[in-house]
Short mmCIF file of C-alpha atoms and ligand atoms in Angstrom, two decimals:
data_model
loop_
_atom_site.label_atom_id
_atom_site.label_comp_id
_atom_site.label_asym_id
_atom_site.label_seq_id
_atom_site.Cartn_x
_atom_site.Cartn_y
_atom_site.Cartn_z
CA UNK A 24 92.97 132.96 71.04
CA UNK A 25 90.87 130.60 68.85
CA UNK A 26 88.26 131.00 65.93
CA UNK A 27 85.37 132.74 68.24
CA UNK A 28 82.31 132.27 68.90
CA UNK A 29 81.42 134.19 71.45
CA UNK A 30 78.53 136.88 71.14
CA UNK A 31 78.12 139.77 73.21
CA UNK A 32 74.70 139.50 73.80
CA UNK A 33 75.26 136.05 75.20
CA UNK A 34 78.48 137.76 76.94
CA UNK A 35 76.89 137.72 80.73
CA UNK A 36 76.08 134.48 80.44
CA UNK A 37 79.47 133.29 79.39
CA UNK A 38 81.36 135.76 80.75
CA UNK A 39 79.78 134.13 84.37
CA UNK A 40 79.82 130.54 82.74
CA UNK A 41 82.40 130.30 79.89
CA UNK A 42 81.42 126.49 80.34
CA UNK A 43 77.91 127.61 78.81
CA UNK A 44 79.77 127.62 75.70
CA UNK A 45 80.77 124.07 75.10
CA UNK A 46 77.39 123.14 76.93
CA UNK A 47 75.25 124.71 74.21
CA UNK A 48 76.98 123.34 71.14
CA UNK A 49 74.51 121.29 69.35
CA UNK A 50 71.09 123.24 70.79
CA UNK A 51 69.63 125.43 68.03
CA UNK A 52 68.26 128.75 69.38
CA UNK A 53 64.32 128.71 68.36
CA UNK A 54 63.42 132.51 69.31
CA UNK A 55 63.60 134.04 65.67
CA UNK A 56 59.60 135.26 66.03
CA UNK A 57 60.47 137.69 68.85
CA UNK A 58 63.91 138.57 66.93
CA UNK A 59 61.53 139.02 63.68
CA UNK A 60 59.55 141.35 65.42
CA UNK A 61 62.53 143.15 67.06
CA UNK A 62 64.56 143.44 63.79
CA UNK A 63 61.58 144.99 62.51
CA UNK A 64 61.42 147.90 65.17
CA UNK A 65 65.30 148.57 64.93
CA UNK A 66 65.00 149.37 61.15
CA UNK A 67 62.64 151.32 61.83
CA UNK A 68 64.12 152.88 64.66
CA UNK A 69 67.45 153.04 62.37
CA UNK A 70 65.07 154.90 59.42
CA UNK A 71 64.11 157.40 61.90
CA UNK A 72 67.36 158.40 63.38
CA UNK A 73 68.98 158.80 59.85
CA UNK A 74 66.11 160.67 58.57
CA UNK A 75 66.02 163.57 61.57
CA UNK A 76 69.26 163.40 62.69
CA UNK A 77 71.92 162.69 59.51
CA UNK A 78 72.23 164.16 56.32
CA UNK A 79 70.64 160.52 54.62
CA UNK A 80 67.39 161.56 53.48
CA UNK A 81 65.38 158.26 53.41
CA UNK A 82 63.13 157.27 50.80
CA UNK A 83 59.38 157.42 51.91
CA UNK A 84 59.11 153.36 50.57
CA UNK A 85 61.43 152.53 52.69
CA UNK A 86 59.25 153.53 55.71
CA UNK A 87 56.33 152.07 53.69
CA UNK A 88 57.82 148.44 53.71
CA UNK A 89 57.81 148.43 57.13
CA UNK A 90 54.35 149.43 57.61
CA UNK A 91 52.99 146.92 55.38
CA UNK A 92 55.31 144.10 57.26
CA UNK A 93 52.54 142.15 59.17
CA UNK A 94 54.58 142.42 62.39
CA UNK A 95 54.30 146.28 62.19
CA UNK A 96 51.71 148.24 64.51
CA UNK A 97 51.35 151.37 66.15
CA UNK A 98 52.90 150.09 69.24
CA UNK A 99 56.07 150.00 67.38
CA UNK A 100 55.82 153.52 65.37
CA UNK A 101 55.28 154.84 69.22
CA UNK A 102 58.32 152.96 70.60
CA UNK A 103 60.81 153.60 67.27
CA UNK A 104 60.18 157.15 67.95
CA UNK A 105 61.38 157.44 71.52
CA UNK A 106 64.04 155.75 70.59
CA UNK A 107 65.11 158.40 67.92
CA UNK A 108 63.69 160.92 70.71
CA UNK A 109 66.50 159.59 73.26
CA UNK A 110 68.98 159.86 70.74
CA UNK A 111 67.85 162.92 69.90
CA UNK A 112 68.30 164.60 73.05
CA UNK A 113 72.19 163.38 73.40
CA UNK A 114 72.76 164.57 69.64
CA UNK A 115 71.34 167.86 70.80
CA UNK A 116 73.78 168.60 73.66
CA UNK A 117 76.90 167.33 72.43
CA UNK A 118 79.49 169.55 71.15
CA UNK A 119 80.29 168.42 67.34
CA UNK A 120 78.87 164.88 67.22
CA UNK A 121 79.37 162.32 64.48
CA UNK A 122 76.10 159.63 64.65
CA UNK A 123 76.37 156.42 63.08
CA UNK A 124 73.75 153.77 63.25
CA UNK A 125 73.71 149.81 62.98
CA UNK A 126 77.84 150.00 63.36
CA UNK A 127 80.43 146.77 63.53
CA UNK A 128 82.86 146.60 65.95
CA UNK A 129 85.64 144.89 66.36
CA UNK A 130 85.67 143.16 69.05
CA UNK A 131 88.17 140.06 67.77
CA UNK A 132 91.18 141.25 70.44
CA UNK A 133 89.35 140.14 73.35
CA UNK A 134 87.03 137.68 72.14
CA UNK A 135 89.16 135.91 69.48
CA UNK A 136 89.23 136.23 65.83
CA UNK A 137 86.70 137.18 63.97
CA UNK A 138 84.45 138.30 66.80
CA UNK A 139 82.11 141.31 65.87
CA UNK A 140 79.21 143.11 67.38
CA UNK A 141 76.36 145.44 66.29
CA UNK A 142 75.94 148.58 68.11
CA UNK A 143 72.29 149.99 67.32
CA UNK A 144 73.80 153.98 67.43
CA UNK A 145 76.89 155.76 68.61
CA UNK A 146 77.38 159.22 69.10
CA UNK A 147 81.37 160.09 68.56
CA UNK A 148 82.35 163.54 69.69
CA UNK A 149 85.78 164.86 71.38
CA UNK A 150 86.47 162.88 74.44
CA UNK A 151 83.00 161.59 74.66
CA UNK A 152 81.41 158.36 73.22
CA UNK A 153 77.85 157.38 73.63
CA UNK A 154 76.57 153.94 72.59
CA UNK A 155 72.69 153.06 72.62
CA UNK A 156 70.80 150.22 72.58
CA UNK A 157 67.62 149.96 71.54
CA UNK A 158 65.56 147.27 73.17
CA UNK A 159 62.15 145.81 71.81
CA UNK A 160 61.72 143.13 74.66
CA UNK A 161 58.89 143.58 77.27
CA UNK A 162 59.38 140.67 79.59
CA UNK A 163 63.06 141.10 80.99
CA UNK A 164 64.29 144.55 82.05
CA UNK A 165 67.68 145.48 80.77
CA UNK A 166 69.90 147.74 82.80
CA UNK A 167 72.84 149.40 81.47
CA UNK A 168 74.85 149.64 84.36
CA UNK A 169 77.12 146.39 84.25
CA UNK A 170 75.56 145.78 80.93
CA UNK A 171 78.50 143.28 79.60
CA UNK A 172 77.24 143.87 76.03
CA UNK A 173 76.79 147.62 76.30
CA UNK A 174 80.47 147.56 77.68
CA UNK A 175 81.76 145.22 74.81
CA UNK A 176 79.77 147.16 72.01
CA UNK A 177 81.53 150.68 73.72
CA UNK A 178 84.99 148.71 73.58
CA UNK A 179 85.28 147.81 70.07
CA UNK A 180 83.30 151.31 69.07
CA UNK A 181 85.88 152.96 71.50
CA UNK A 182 88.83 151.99 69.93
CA UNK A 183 87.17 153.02 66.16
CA UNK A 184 87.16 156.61 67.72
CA UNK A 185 89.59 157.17 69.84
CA UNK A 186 92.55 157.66 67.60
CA UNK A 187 90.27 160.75 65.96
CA UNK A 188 88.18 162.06 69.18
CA UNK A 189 90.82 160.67 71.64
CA UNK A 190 88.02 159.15 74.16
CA UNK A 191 88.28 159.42 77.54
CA UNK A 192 84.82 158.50 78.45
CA UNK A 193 81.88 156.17 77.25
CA UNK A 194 78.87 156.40 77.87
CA UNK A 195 76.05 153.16 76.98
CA UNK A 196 72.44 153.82 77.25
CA UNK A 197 69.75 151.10 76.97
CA UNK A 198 66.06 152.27 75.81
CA UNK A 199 63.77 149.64 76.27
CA UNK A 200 60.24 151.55 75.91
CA UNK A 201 58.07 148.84 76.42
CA UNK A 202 58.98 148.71 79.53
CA UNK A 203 59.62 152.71 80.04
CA UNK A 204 62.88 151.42 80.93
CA UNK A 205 65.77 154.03 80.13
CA UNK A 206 69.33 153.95 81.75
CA UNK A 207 72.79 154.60 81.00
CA UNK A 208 76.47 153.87 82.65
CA UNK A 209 79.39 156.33 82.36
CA UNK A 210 82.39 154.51 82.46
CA UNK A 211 86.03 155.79 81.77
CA UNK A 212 87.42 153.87 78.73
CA UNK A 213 90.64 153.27 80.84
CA UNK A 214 88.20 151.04 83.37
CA UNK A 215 86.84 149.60 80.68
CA UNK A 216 90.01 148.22 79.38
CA UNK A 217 90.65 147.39 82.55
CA UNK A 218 87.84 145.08 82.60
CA UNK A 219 87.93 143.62 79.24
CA UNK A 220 91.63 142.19 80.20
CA UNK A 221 90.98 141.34 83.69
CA UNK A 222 86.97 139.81 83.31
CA UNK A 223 86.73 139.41 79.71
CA UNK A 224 89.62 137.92 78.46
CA UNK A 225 90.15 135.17 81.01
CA UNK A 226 86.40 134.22 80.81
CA UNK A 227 86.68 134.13 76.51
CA UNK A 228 89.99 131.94 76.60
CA UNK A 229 88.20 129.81 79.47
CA UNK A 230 84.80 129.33 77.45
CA UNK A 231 86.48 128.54 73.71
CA UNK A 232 88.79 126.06 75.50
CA UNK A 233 85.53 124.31 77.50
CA UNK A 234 87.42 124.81 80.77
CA UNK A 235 86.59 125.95 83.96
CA UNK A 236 82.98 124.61 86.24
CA UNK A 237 79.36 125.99 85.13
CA UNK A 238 78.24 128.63 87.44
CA UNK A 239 74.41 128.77 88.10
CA UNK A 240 72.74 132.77 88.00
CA UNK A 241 70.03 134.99 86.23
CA UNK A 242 71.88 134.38 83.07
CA UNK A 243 70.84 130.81 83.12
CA UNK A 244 67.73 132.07 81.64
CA UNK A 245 68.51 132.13 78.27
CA UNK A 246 70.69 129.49 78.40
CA UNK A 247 70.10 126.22 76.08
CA UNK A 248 72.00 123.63 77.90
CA UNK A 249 69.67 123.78 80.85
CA UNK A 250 68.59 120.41 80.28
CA UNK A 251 71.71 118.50 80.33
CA UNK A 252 73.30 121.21 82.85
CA UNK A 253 74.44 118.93 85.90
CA UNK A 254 75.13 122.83 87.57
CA UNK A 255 71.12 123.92 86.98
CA UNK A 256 69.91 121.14 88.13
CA UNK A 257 71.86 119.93 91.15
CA UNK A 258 69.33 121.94 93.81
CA UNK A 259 66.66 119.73 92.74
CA UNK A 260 68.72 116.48 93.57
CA UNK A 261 68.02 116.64 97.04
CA UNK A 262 64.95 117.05 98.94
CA UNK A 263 65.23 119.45 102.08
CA UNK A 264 65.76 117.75 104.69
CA UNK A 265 63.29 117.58 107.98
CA UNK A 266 63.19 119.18 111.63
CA UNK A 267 60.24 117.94 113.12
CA UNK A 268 59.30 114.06 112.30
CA UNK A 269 55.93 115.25 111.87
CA UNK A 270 55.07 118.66 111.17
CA UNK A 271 56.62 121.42 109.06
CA UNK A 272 58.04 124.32 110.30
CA UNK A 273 57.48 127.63 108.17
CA UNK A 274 61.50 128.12 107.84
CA UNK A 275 60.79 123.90 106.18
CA UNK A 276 57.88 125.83 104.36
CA UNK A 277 59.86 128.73 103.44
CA UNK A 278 63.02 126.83 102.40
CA UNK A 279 60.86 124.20 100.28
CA UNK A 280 59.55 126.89 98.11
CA UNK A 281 62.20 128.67 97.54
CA UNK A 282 63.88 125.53 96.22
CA UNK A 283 60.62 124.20 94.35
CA UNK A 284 60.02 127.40 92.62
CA UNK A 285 60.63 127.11 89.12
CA UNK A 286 60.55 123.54 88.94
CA UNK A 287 57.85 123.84 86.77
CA UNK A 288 59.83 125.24 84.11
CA UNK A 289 62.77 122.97 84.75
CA UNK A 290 60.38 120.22 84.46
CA UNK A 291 59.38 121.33 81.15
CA UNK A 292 62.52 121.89 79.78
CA UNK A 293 63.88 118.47 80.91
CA UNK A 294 60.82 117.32 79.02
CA UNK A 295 61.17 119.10 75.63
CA UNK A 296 64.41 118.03 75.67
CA UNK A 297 64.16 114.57 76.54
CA UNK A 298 61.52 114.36 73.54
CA UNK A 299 63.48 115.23 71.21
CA UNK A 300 66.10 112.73 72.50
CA UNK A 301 63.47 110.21 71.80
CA UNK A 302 62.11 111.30 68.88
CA UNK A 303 65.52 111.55 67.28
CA UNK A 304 66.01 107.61 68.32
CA UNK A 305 67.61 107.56 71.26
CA UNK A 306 66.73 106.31 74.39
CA UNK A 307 65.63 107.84 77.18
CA UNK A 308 65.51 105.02 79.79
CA UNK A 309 61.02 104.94 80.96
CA UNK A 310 60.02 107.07 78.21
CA UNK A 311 58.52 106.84 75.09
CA UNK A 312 56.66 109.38 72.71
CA UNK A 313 53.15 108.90 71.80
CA UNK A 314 50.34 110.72 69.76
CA UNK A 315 49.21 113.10 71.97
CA UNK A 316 45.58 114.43 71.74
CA UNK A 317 44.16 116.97 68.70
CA UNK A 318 41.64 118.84 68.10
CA UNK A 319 39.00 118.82 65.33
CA UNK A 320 39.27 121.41 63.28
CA UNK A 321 37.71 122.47 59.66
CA UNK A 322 39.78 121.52 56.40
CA UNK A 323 37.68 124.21 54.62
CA UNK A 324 35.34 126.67 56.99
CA UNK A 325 33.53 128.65 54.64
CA UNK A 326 32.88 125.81 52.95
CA UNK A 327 31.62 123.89 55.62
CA UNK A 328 29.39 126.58 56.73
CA UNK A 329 27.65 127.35 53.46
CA UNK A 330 26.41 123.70 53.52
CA UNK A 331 25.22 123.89 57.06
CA UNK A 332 23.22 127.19 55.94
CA UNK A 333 21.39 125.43 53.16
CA UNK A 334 20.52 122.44 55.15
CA UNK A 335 18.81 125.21 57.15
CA UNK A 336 21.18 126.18 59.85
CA UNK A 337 20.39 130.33 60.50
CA UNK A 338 23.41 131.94 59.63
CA UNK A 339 23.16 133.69 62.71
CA UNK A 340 23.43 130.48 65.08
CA UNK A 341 26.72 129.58 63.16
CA UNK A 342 28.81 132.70 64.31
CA UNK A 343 28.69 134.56 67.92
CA UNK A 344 29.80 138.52 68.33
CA UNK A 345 32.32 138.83 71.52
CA UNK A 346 33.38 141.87 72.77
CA UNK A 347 37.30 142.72 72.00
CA UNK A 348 39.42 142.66 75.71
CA UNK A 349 39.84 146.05 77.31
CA UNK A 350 43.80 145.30 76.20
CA UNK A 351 42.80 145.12 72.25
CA UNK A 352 40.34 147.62 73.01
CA UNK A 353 43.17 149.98 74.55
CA UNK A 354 45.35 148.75 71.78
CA UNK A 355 42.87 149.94 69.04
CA UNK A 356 42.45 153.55 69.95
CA UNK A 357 45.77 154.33 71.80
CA UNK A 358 46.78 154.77 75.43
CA UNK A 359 45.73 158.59 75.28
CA UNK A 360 42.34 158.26 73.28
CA UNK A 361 41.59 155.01 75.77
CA UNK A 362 42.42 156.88 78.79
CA UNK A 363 40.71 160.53 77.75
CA UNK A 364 37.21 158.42 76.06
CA UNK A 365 36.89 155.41 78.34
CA UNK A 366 38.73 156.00 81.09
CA UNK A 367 35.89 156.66 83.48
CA UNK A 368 34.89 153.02 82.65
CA UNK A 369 38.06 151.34 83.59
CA UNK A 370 38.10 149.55 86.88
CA UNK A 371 40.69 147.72 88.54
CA UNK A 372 40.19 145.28 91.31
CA UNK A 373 42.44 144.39 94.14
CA UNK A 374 44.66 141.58 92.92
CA UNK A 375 44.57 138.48 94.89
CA UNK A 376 47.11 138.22 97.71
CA UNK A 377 50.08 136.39 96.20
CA UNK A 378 53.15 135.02 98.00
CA UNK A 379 56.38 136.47 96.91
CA UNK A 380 59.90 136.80 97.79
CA UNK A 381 61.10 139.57 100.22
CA UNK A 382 63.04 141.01 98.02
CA UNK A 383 59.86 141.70 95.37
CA UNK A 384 59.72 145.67 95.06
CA UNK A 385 55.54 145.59 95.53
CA UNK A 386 54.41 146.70 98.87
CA UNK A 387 52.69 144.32 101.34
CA UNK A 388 49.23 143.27 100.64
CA UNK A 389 46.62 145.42 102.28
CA UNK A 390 42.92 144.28 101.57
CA UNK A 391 41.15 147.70 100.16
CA UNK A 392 37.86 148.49 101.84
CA UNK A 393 34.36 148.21 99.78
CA UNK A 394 34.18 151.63 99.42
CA UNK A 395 37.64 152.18 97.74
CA UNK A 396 37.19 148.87 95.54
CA UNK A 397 34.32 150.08 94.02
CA UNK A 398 34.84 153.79 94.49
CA UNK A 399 34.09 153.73 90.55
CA UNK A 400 31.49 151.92 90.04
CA UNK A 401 28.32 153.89 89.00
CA UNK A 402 25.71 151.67 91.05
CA UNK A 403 22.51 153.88 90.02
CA UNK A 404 23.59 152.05 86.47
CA UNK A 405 22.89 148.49 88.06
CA UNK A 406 19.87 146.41 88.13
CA UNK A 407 20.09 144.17 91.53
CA UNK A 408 17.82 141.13 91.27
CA UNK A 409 15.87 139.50 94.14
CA UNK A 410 16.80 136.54 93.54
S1 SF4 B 11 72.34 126.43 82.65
FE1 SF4 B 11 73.44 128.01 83.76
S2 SF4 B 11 75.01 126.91 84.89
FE2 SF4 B 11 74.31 125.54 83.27
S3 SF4 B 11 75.67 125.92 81.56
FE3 SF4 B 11 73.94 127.23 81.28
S4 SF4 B 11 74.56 129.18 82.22
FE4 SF4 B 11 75.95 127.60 82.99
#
């Protein structure tokens, strides 16, 4: 097999599109904020686990870097802990672990040479291998059950192991407290090389080669060749076609948004993209780029405002206090002080009725009655005008 390139956290994505691969060549991958802050929590995370759970005894400036890192909160002191707690639990009922943490494996056999991954934490013990993953994300829930990564990062750890703890099983968790989303798949490390020659193998030889056709799914979302994807885009080539000369029937309805959804964000894409076609010189046939609109904005504040104030603007006029959002608010003192202090004050409307696929897990919309919507509202504390 080739020089790889192939990532397991991409795996799902080219493991259902090895095409992806060859598509995405040339794209450069502009998340790094979110990774920043990510990186961040798995060092701490790491600093925890070796602290409680290994013989390393870490130094107390190590933790203290972290906490002076501007992307540090208590948010992630919360989350980092669960995280060791998780681990903590397996550690506790396993019969003569070995933990290791932050640990590269091998995985060059199936993905071609040089190919590596970084398992957050294993736990090694006779027979048994648990791998965890430690996920700072809150937007997408991750499931470990046919978790491609999980199952790679278990393969190459697997094989580490087994010639000392002969493994028979492996077992990959996912913690992703943000989202107080925790799950794990127990899979027998015969199955798994079972699947890494008959799903992973073909699909890595298929995607460093560029063959095979692009196959549209949820792991399109991360994907950087949208734009140019022919495969993405195709359901948006043709407009649904009509019943009734006239009049639309809901099925037309139905059918037209399930097609249009998320053309918004395909639109968006196709534009980003096809700016920076243009503003790299090349042409993109109708288009051009322009100035778009700015803002004013001051090249020195303070500045500015001490002059105002001794032309005779009050100080007061020039700033204006606003309350912090119940979020920051909730943020400031903690879920448990927010609840136990202010919960009485928190109210929570009925959403608006929103249209959503059958398959969304919310129940139907039922409109509450008065009395429920504002069964906490304290109306001897409101002032009703006449007016
Ligand atoms: S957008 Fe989807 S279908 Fe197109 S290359 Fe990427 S993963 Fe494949």
């Amino acid at each position: 097999m080739p020089h790889s390139k192939l990532s397991p956290s991409a795996s799902e994505r080219w493991i259902n599109c090895p095409i992806s691969v060859h598509l995405c060549e040339g794209f450069e991958d502009t998340r790094s904020v979110y990774a920043a802050e990510g990186t961040l929590a798995h060092k701490l995370g790491e600093l925890k686990i070796l602290n409680e759970l290994t013989n390393t005894s870490v130094e107390n400036n190590e933790f203290m870097k972290i906490v002076k890192n501007k992307l540090y909160d208590s948010e992630m002191e919360i989350h980092a802990s669960e995280y060791l707690e998780r681990v903590r639990a397996v550690f506790n009922e396993t019969n003569i672990p070995y933990l290791a943490t932050e640990i590269k494996v091998d995985l060059s056999e199936w993905l071609g040479s040089n190919s590596f991954g970084t398992a957050d934490c294993i736990i090694a013990s006779p027979g048994v291998l648990h791998v965890f993953d430690f996920k700072y994300g809150k937007n997408v829930e991750v499931k470990a059950e046919n978790n491609s990564q999980m199952r790679l990062y278990a393969l190459g750890a697997a094989e580490m192991f087994d010639p000392i703890y002969g493994i028979e099983t492996v077992i990959t968790h996912i913690i992703q407290p943000r989202m107080n989303n925790f799950s794990s798949e127990t899979i027998e490390l015969k199955e798994l090389r079972n699947w890494a020659e008959t799903v992973v193998k073909p699909a890595a030889t298929a995607a460093l080669t560029a063959t095979g056709d692009a196959h549209k799914g949820n792991w399109c979302t991360f994907c950087l060749a949208k734009p140019v994807c022919r495969e993405y885009g195709r359901e948006y080539e043709n407009p649904p076609g009509r019943d009734d000369p006239h009049k639309l029937s809901n099925q037309e309805i139905a059918y037209r948004i399930s097609k249009l959804e998320g053309i918004d964000t395909y639109l968006k894409t196709l534009k980003e993209f096809a700016l920076s076609e243009v503003l790299s010189g090349k042409e993109v046939p109708g288009y051009k780029a322009v100035e778009g609109r700015s803002n004013r904005s001051w090249s020195d504040q303070k500045k500015a405002f001490e002059k105002a104030i001794e032309s005779g603007v009050e100080r007061s006029a020039l700033y204006e206090e606003k309350p912090l959002t119940l979020a920051k608010v909730e943020k400031l003192m903690g879920k448990s002080d927010f609840n136990n202090i202010l919960g009485e004050f928190v109210i929570k409307p009925q959403g608006k009725p929103t249209l959503v696929k059958d398959s969304d897990k919310r129940s139907p919309f039922k409109r509450k009655s008065a009395k429920e919507a504002f069964k906490n509202v304290d109306f001897s504390q409101i002032e009703f005008s006449s007016k």
